[in-house]
Structures are given as structure tokens and as C-alpha cells.
């Protein structure tokens, strides 16, 4: 389908072309010097001393759980209003998830009170997700984690370049997990990054990323080593030089592109019909504005709204169908769950197009069609 306004679009140009060609011509494709450069540049962005790239954020989340010793018998508190990978990563380890609610219709991030209410003697960690790039209440969550001796993993898939109190999101907890999937703010196709302040955790993550092996193929190619030992049950979660090269170029564009995203969201706030709730009004911190969620008012049919938008060439989405409502999760975690805000928001959220290369015409067209879609979706 050719959309007049797609949900997201890449900001790629000859810089990305040339970066990929340079890797191809170098004839070294697997994790090496280009990846090291990308990790270095990501350290500059986040202020995190250890940045380790992997081939997607789902793997990053899984490795984070493994590195923190999460396993069978443990519980991890996660939001239900997130992408399913946030919870799947926990289940891969044999641990189970407990779902916490979000704060309010204006703040779609995990609620510190709900975290508190879901703590049990088995709770080992909390995974927070900075929805749409807006910070969770990290000071409150850090305090809860400290009191109960729990780890914090940040699902930072939405928020490269976002900060709270001047500190990068993804660097508040024990481990941050970023995604560079095609539709994310920094896009490499598939790709991800782990960040941590801890030398010890970084060393463990590095081993786990590559089979638990003590040296890399690149080290042997570079003449630094002949052999290796295997000291842990690791995985192959490595990125490659082609995608790292894309990451380096995308990172250069990120600050300006995030700024452009914030400007577009400000425009939406000023011009969309007042009946719509546009979450994160007055939210603290500097957002990465990854997506543009709106909440339909009561008495509107969401499918009718999305159909009207589609008929007019505008792509919309839903972030997210809550995880506890999926068949697999319903069967495995039947509840009862106390997630009233998640359920209400999950039923009336629509995500509007948002990407830095949106034209003024596309933005104006969106502002023209949304009020009509709203009218057309009113239940009689
Ligand atoms: C995209 C996304 C992921 C998964 O990232 P991949 O890199 O595709 O594995 C995890 N959590 C959230 C919130 C996401 O948006």
C-alpha cells in the first residue's frame, strides 16, 4: 500500500550508502573496528562507559536478564503496555513476569505505586519501558528497587537521545537496552545496544554476546590471539559491520531528528481537536518523541477511526495491545490482573504518523483529516 502519510519513514541518504559501501570494500563484515566505533559514538551520546551492540533489542533484553542472574523461580515486574519482547525476554530465562499498570492516561509509563503493589519475595528485577521516548519516574523507581534489593533493566527501544534531569535514559538502571529496528529513531534494519555503568556486568554481557568465548574472530584476525576458552553458556547475538556503519551515520542525524520529532508533536498538541487526549502533556525530561500516541474520547469506535484514516491514505497503529491480553500470555498468566489504566488506554489508543522527514504538506493534511476521522468514528 502506498500511503500519503506512512506511520514512519527512514532518513537515509548517500551518507548511509557510502558507509555501507566502505564496509563492503573493506572485506571485513563481522563485528570489528566499525562496531567498536559505533559503540564509542553511542557512549558519547549516552555517557554510558560501556556500550555493546547486538543484533536487536530483544536479544539485548534477554542478555540483560541473563547477566543479572534472572532465572527459574524469579519474578520480574514489567509493564503490560509495551511491545511483547519486553516480557518474552524474561520468559526465555525460565523466570516469570508480573504485570504492573501504567500511571495515568497522561503518563503511559509504568506506575511506581503499581510496581510497589506487585512486589513479592521472588521479585528479582523491574523492566521499565520509556514509552514513546518519555521518561519513566526513575527517581521513584530507583528508590523502590534500592529498598527491595531489585535490579532495574530499561527497555530503551523508544528513547535514544532522551534524558531526564540531564541523564540519558537507558543509563539510570543496571542495564539499558536500545533498538535500531527500521522504524526506530536510529535505524539500522535490525540492531540493538546494551549500556551499563558496571565493569563487571559489561564483561559478562560481552562474553554472553559471543558464545561465552574469551576471544573474537576479529581478535584472531588482528593477530591478538590464536585460541580461546568458553567460560559461560553464551549466544551469538552479535551485530555486523554493515549495520554498525549505518548506526554511525544515523547517530550523527539523531539529535536534529529528535528535535524535529519534538517540534512535530508540539504542532499536533496545538492543532489537534481538544476532545483528543494527547498523553505526556507537561511530562518531565527531554523526550525522543519516538511515536505520537493519542487517546480517542469515550463513545468513539477505534476501528472506524483507523479505517477513515486509511481510506484517506494515512497509516495509523496501536501501541500497544496490552501483553496480558494476548492468547499465549492469557493461558500462561491468567491473572487476575489489576491493570485498569492499561486496559482503558489499550482500548482507545491510536498512534499517528511521526517521522523527522515529514513534509509540511503531510502534517497539514494529517491535521485536516484527524477531525473528520474523529467525527466519522463517533458511535451513534
Ligand atoms: C522495538 C521494540 C523492542 C524490540 O526491539 P527489536 O530490536 O525489534 O528486537 C522491544 N521493546 C520495545 C518497547 C520496542 O519498541
PDB file of N, CA, C and O and ligand atoms in Angstrom, residues 56-58 61 82-83 85-86 129 155 157-158 179-181 184 190-191 320, ligand 1:
ATOM      1  N   UNK A  56      19.658  -7.119  17.888  1.00  0.00           N
ATOM      2  CA  UNK A  56      18.353  -6.488  18.107  1.00  0.00           C
ATOM      3  C   UNK A  56      18.117  -6.283  19.600  1.00  0.00           C
ATOM      4  O   UNK A  56      18.866  -6.809  20.430  1.00  0.00           O
ATOM      5  N   UNK A  57      17.088  -5.525  19.938  1.00  0.00           N
ATOM      6  CA  UNK A  57      16.841  -5.186  21.344  1.00  0.00           C
ATOM      7  C   UNK A  57      16.252  -6.363  22.118  1.00  0.00           C
ATOM      8  O   UNK A  57      16.401  -6.433  23.341  1.00  0.00           O
ATOM      9  N   UNK A  58      15.584  -7.277  21.413  1.00  0.00           N
ATOM     10  CA  UNK A  58      15.052  -8.456  22.096  1.00  0.00           C
ATOM     11  C   UNK A  58      16.206  -9.254  22.691  1.00  0.00           C
ATOM     12  O   UNK A  58      16.146  -9.694  23.851  1.00  0.00           O
ATOM     13  N   UNK A  61      17.587  -7.398  25.698  1.00  0.00           N
ATOM     14  CA  UNK A  61      16.772  -7.634  26.899  1.00  0.00           C
ATOM     15  C   UNK A  61      17.038  -9.018  27.474  1.00  0.00           C
ATOM     16  O   UNK A  61      17.146  -9.196  28.689  1.00  0.00           O
ATOM     17  N   UNK A  82       3.428  -2.490  26.510  1.00  0.00           N
ATOM     18  CA  UNK A  82       4.731  -2.394  25.855  1.00  0.00           C
ATOM     19  C   UNK A  82       4.751  -3.427  24.748  1.00  0.00           C
ATOM     20  O   UNK A  82       3.812  -4.223  24.601  1.00  0.00           O
ATOM     21  N   UNK A  83       5.831  -3.437  23.971  1.00  0.00           N
ATOM     22  CA  UNK A  83       5.986  -4.472  22.950  1.00  0.00           C
ATOM     23  C   UNK A  83       6.246  -5.811  23.649  1.00  0.00           C
ATOM     24  O   UNK A  83       6.907  -5.860  24.688  1.00  0.00           O
ATOM     25  N   UNK A  85       8.183  -8.162  23.318  1.00  0.00           N
ATOM     26  CA  UNK A  85       9.569  -8.588  23.575  1.00  0.00           C
ATOM     27  C   UNK A  85      10.020  -8.257  24.997  1.00  0.00           C
ATOM     28  O   UNK A  85      10.859  -8.975  25.564  1.00  0.00           O
ATOM     29  N   UNK A  86       9.477  -7.180  25.582  1.00  0.00           N
ATOM     30  CA  UNK A  86       9.867  -6.792  26.946  1.00  0.00           C
ATOM     31  C   UNK A  86       9.616  -7.954  27.900  1.00  0.00           C
ATOM     32  O   UNK A  86      10.440  -8.244  28.772  1.00  0.00           O
ATOM     33  N   UNK A 129       9.854   0.650  30.672  1.00  0.00           N
ATOM     34  CA  UNK A 129       9.893   0.975  29.243  1.00  0.00           C
ATOM     35  C   UNK A 129       9.521   2.453  29.089  1.00  0.00           C
ATOM     36  O   UNK A 129       8.449   2.858  29.514  1.00  0.00           O
ATOM     37  N   UNK A 155      14.048  -0.888  29.162  1.00  0.00           N
ATOM     38  CA  UNK A 155      13.763  -1.101  27.748  1.00  0.00           C
ATOM     39  C   UNK A 155      13.763   0.291  27.129  1.00  0.00           C
ATOM     40  O   UNK A 155      12.801   1.056  27.262  1.00  0.00           O
ATOM     41  N   UNK A 157      14.102   1.046  23.935  1.00  0.00           N
ATOM     42  CA  UNK A 157      13.901   0.914  22.487  1.00  0.00           C
ATOM     43  C   UNK A 157      13.374   2.209  21.858  1.00  0.00           C
ATOM     44  O   UNK A 157      13.653   2.497  20.693  1.00  0.00           O
ATOM     45  N   UNK A 158      12.612   2.994  22.645  1.00  0.00           N
ATOM     46  CA  UNK A 158      11.995   4.206  22.097  1.00  0.00           C
ATOM     47  C   UNK A 158      12.839   5.465  22.321  1.00  0.00           C
ATOM     48  O   UNK A 158      12.411   6.527  21.887  1.00  0.00           O
ATOM     49  N   UNK A 179      16.929  -0.305  20.715  1.00  0.00           N
ATOM     50  CA  UNK A 179      16.613  -0.994  19.462  1.00  0.00           C
ATOM     51  C   UNK A 179      16.887  -0.085  18.269  1.00  0.00           C
ATOM     52  O   UNK A 179      16.585   1.110  18.300  1.00  0.00           O
ATOM     53  N   UNK A 180      17.439  -0.692  17.218  1.00  0.00           N
ATOM     54  CA  UNK A 180      17.679   0.045  15.974  1.00  0.00           C
ATOM     55  C   UNK A 180      16.890  -0.572  14.822  1.00  0.00           C
ATOM     56  O   UNK A 180      17.295  -0.520  13.664  1.00  0.00           O
ATOM     57  N   UNK A 181      15.764  -1.197  15.151  1.00  0.00           N
ATOM     58  CA  UNK A 181      14.834  -1.715  14.140  1.00  0.00           C
ATOM     59  C   UNK A 181      14.462  -0.565  13.193  1.00  0.00           C
ATOM     60  O   UNK A 181      14.512   0.607  13.572  1.00  0.00           O
ATOM     61  N   UNK A 184      12.585   2.654  14.227  1.00  0.00           N
ATOM     62  CA  UNK A 184      13.007   3.352  15.449  1.00  0.00           C
ATOM     63  C   UNK A 184      13.754   4.646  15.098  1.00  0.00           C
ATOM     64  O   UNK A 184      14.088   4.883  13.945  1.00  0.00           O
ATOM     65  N   UNK A 190      17.906  -4.315  11.459  1.00  0.00           N
ATOM     66  CA  UNK A 190      17.873  -4.935  12.780  1.00  0.00           C
ATOM     67  C   UNK A 190      19.093  -4.403  13.518  1.00  0.00           C
ATOM     68  O   UNK A 190      20.141  -4.168  12.923  1.00  0.00           O
ATOM     69  N   UNK A 191      18.995  -4.246  14.821  1.00  0.00           N
ATOM     70  CA  UNK A 191      20.155  -3.777  15.577  1.00  0.00           C
ATOM     71  C   UNK A 191      19.745  -3.412  16.980  1.00  0.00           C
ATOM     72  O   UNK A 191      18.562  -3.156  17.239  1.00  0.00           O
ATOM     73  N   UNK A 320      -0.041  -0.141  22.791  1.00  0.00           N
ATOM     74  CA  UNK A 320       0.067  -1.488  22.264  1.00  0.00           C
ATOM     75  C   UNK A 320      -1.179  -2.252  22.662  1.00  0.00           C
ATOM     76  O   UNK A 320      -1.781  -1.920  23.679  1.00  0.00           O
TER      77      UNK A 320
HETATM   78  C1  LIG B   1      11.058  -2.373  19.051  1.00  0.00           C
HETATM   79  C2  LIG B   1      10.911  -2.704  20.477  1.00  0.00           C
HETATM   80  C3  LIG B   1      11.529  -3.820  21.055  1.00  0.00           C
HETATM   81  C4  LIG B   1      12.226  -4.877  20.262  1.00  0.00           C
HETATM   82  O1  LIG B   1      13.276  -4.398  19.523  1.00  0.00           O
HETATM   83  P1  LIG B   1      13.929  -5.318  18.390  1.00  0.00           P
HETATM   84  O2  LIG B   1      15.197  -4.568  18.120  1.00  0.00           O
HETATM   85  O3  LIG B   1      12.983  -5.318  17.234  1.00  0.00           O
HETATM   86  O4  LIG B   1      14.159  -6.656  18.951  1.00  0.00           O
HETATM   87  C5  LIG B   1      11.415  -4.016  22.423  1.00  0.00           C
HETATM   88  N1  LIG B   1      10.708  -3.180  23.183  1.00  0.00           N
HETATM   89  C6  LIG B   1      10.084  -2.101  22.661  1.00  0.00           C
HETATM   90  C7  LIG B   1       9.321  -1.207  23.564  1.00  0.00           C
HETATM   91  C8  LIG B   1      10.153  -1.843  21.296  1.00  0.00           C
HETATM   92  O5  LIG B   1       9.509  -0.787  20.786  1.00  0.00           O
END
